[in-house]
Amino acid sequence: MSDKCKTYYLTTPIYYVNDVPHIGHAYTTIIADTIARYARLKGIDTFFLTGTDEHGQKIEEAARKRGKSPKEYADEISSKFKALWDEFEISYDKFIRTTDSEHIKGVQKAFMQMYEKGDIYKDYYEGHYCVSCESFVAPSQLVNDELCPDCGRPTRIIKEESYFFRLSKYQDRILSWLKEKKPILPEARANEVIRFVEEGLKDLSITRTSFEWGIKLPKELNDPKHVVYVWLDALFNYLTALGYGSDDETLLKKYWPAKLHIVGKDILKFHAVYWPAFLMSINYELPKIIAAHGWWTRDGEKMSKSKGNVINPKEVADAYGLENFRYFMLREVPFGADGDFSEKALIDRINNDLGNDLGNLLNRIIGMAYKYFDGKISSQKVEKYYSKELNEAKEIIGKIEQTYLWKMQIHKYLEELWKILSIGNKAIDTYKPWEMMKNNQEEKAMALLGLIANLLAMVAIYLHSVMPKTTSKIANTLGFEINTEKFNEINENKLLNDFVIKKIPPLFPKIEKPLMKKAEIKEPVDLITIDEFFKAELKVGEIVAAEEIKKSKKLLRVEVDLGEGRVRQIIAGIKEYYTPDELVGTQVCVVSNLKPAKLMGYVSEGMLLGAKDENGFSLIRPEKKKKLGTKIK
Ligand code: MSP
């Protein structure tokens, strides 16, 4: 980004509401939040958009599975995203939902505009569709003639009437835009998009008729059975959020074009090919940068619900601190590459980078300032004694924004900041202020503390957008506040005024062992087949007798009739929750093909099903009375 830039509009993808927020969503959002905070700190008028993507077949099916209407379901999940971002203090300016009426109006307006331009025509779509990616898949892209090349799931064959967008018409313009403006970051990713366009763009089906959960076509087209393809609907959020399609286009005039769309690598094609084509069709300027990040895995494995290894970002932030988590995600993985989450890697970053390099440097000068100078620190002689160290640090500050931050090389940006900390730590070890104090070199020792304080001030300011609260605490210790004025001062190489350093407790106490509760780190669940499930024989029975086992605190002896012409004896650990009297005459669910076992000398011929949580235990019973021996399936 150039220094002349007056406004800065950046966006995250809008998240599908078929699932609750996970670490991948948090990653994209935290990157965007960091960039937004940085731009604001520089004094740039910034607009940061996030939100939820709520239409489409995937959401309709997810809602139906849960017995909810799509809107009810979308309301529920969308509010979870919003609540998490609020808890994480994500500094978004607008949270858009594609079910917002202004958005719907905007999409219909765009559709009509493209239609009137002659870019939309009606035909039939026959081919493969991946519901999970909400994506049409060309036969040549299919894996094993059937699977989606992006997510590996089976595609469905659909044949339906559809409106098409003349994507092919824009092929050359998209290609020259990609090649000349180089809007994709990291640049290495651009090649695959360019190749995709060069292979030839086919017109894109942009309406569906086989389900209902989507935006209807503009009334003028009088074609009520079609809904707008979810990706066209979703991409336009970047414009409708600013008022496109409404009576008030002030924000649109002020902020468009977007300076930055942050996306995951899986959705780059939609943003770098379809989106510019739509924009060209309605004569809007194209976004400046589309930055694609990689994917997070867990302990080396792809995260998935069925494996039970999906990381809940709130659990990580609760255990390790939100800002430490932010730092970890941004530092651990080169932007664009895939990254692995492990608690060990997170703990290492906190203990080493944050605790040793940053926290200790601050503690060291607090300690020395009080030992030698009653807490006073002065920058007045820093340039006299330590111009080499100071200049090295200034050089880093001078380049990190343009070379790394706006290029989305945030991990490098942080690495460079850490070099400033290492200049500081090394200076203390090399110059040994304790020896200077012994040798009456007080002025030089004071200058060294001044040097370190200024290095820490630089780091606090430039780390602020990643760790806002922690760096504000550091600044407070060093006697200043972080704001645009201070940012500019540091940028202009102005040193700190003399001040008395404040004592604070360590910012990053050492973490000795993993902090995420074991129960919450779900171990991969092994899936079973239906045949394996049916190996367990479950039946309805009635308790005909029950008595306490005197010697045991937990066990009751019950007799259960499973309609077998005899009663079975079952020893159940339910004494704390039920008296024998309340059990007799009630129906229960029984695992009836367990191998008999002996408990406290009694043979047990089965097991009662129950559920236990923090509120106690309850037996599982049929909702209505059932014939004894009825199979449960
Ligand atoms: N709704 C579309 C985006 C429409 S934007 C106009 C969508 N939603 S999503 O919820 O499936 O994904 C949102 C973002 O989360 C994507 O950028 C995706 O790359 C990212 N991630 C989802 N899982 C991820 C990881 N495991 N790791 C990192 N990010 C991943 O796509």
XYZ file of C-alpha atoms and ligand atoms in Angstrom, residues 11-20 22-29 51-55 58-59 81 98 132-134 230-238 261-268 270-271 275 291-298 301-304 310 337-339, ligand 1:
97
model
C -12.716 -7.842 4.375
C -12.720 -11.396 5.655
C -14.689 -14.055 3.803
C -18.205 -14.303 5.142
C -18.493 -17.570 7.018
C -20.932 -20.321 6.165
C -23.388 -20.927 8.946
C -23.429 -24.703 8.526
C -20.913 -25.014 11.319
C -19.706 -23.219 14.437
C -13.243 -22.956 14.405
C -9.563 -22.071 14.340
C -9.534 -21.506 10.545
C -12.202 -18.839 10.821
C -10.427 -17.288 13.787
C -7.174 -17.190 11.828
C -8.623 -15.265 8.870
C -10.422 -12.897 11.194
C -20.087 -11.473 8.486
C -21.905 -14.675 7.614
C -22.865 -16.419 4.373
C -26.286 -17.880 4.984
C -27.936 -19.080 1.774
C -25.506 -26.686 2.115
C -27.191 -24.497 4.741
C -19.833 -16.065 15.063
C -26.535 -12.314 3.499
C -19.881 -28.784 0.333
C -17.906 -26.241 -1.752
C -21.100 -24.919 -3.394
C -24.750 -18.738 -3.420
C -21.301 -17.562 -4.549
C -22.713 -14.689 -6.596
C -24.894 -13.782 -3.620
C -21.952 -14.028 -1.201
C -19.333 -12.131 -3.200
C -21.584 -9.128 -3.538
C -21.548 -8.721 0.234
C -18.359 -6.714 -0.212
C -9.792 -9.262 0.575
C -8.357 -11.895 2.892
C -9.355 -15.429 1.931
C -8.274 -19.026 2.446
C -6.504 -20.741 -0.428
C -9.596 -22.885 -1.076
C -11.701 -19.890 -2.098
C -9.125 -17.930 -4.053
C -13.974 -17.372 -6.533
C -12.331 -14.106 -5.476
C -15.532 -11.675 -8.464
C -4.425 -12.433 -0.082
C -4.801 -16.183 0.325
C -3.668 -17.933 3.466
C -3.081 -21.622 4.035
C -4.904 -24.148 6.144
C -4.439 -25.200 9.746
C -4.029 -28.820 10.659
C -3.975 -30.307 14.156
C -3.713 -34.109 10.761
C -6.478 -32.434 8.800
C -9.171 -31.204 11.156
C -12.593 -32.688 10.749
C -11.374 -29.558 15.388
C 1.536 -21.916 3.832
C -0.362 -24.530 5.794
C 0.297 -24.570 9.512
N -18.836 -18.704 2.649
C -17.624 -18.924 1.945
C -16.887 -17.610 1.732
C -17.673 -16.576 0.992
S -16.787 -15.074 0.851
C -17.666 -14.170 -0.209
C -16.736 -19.869 2.748
N -16.997 -19.989 4.041
S -16.249 -20.998 5.052
O -16.849 -20.762 6.322
O -16.307 -22.329 4.556
O -14.751 -20.631 5.048
C -14.359 -19.355 5.411
C -12.873 -19.226 5.491
O -12.353 -20.081 6.508
C -12.187 -19.590 4.202
O -11.286 -18.556 3.882
C -11.438 -20.858 4.532
O -10.229 -20.937 3.837
C -11.184 -20.680 6.004
N -10.918 -21.969 6.638
C -11.787 -22.992 6.861
N -11.087 -24.031 7.440
C -9.789 -23.692 7.581
C -8.675 -24.255 8.231
N -8.675 -25.465 8.763
N -7.548 -23.483 8.310
C -7.520 -22.184 7.861
N -8.556 -21.635 7.284
C -9.614 -22.441 6.873
O -15.835 -20.448 2.175
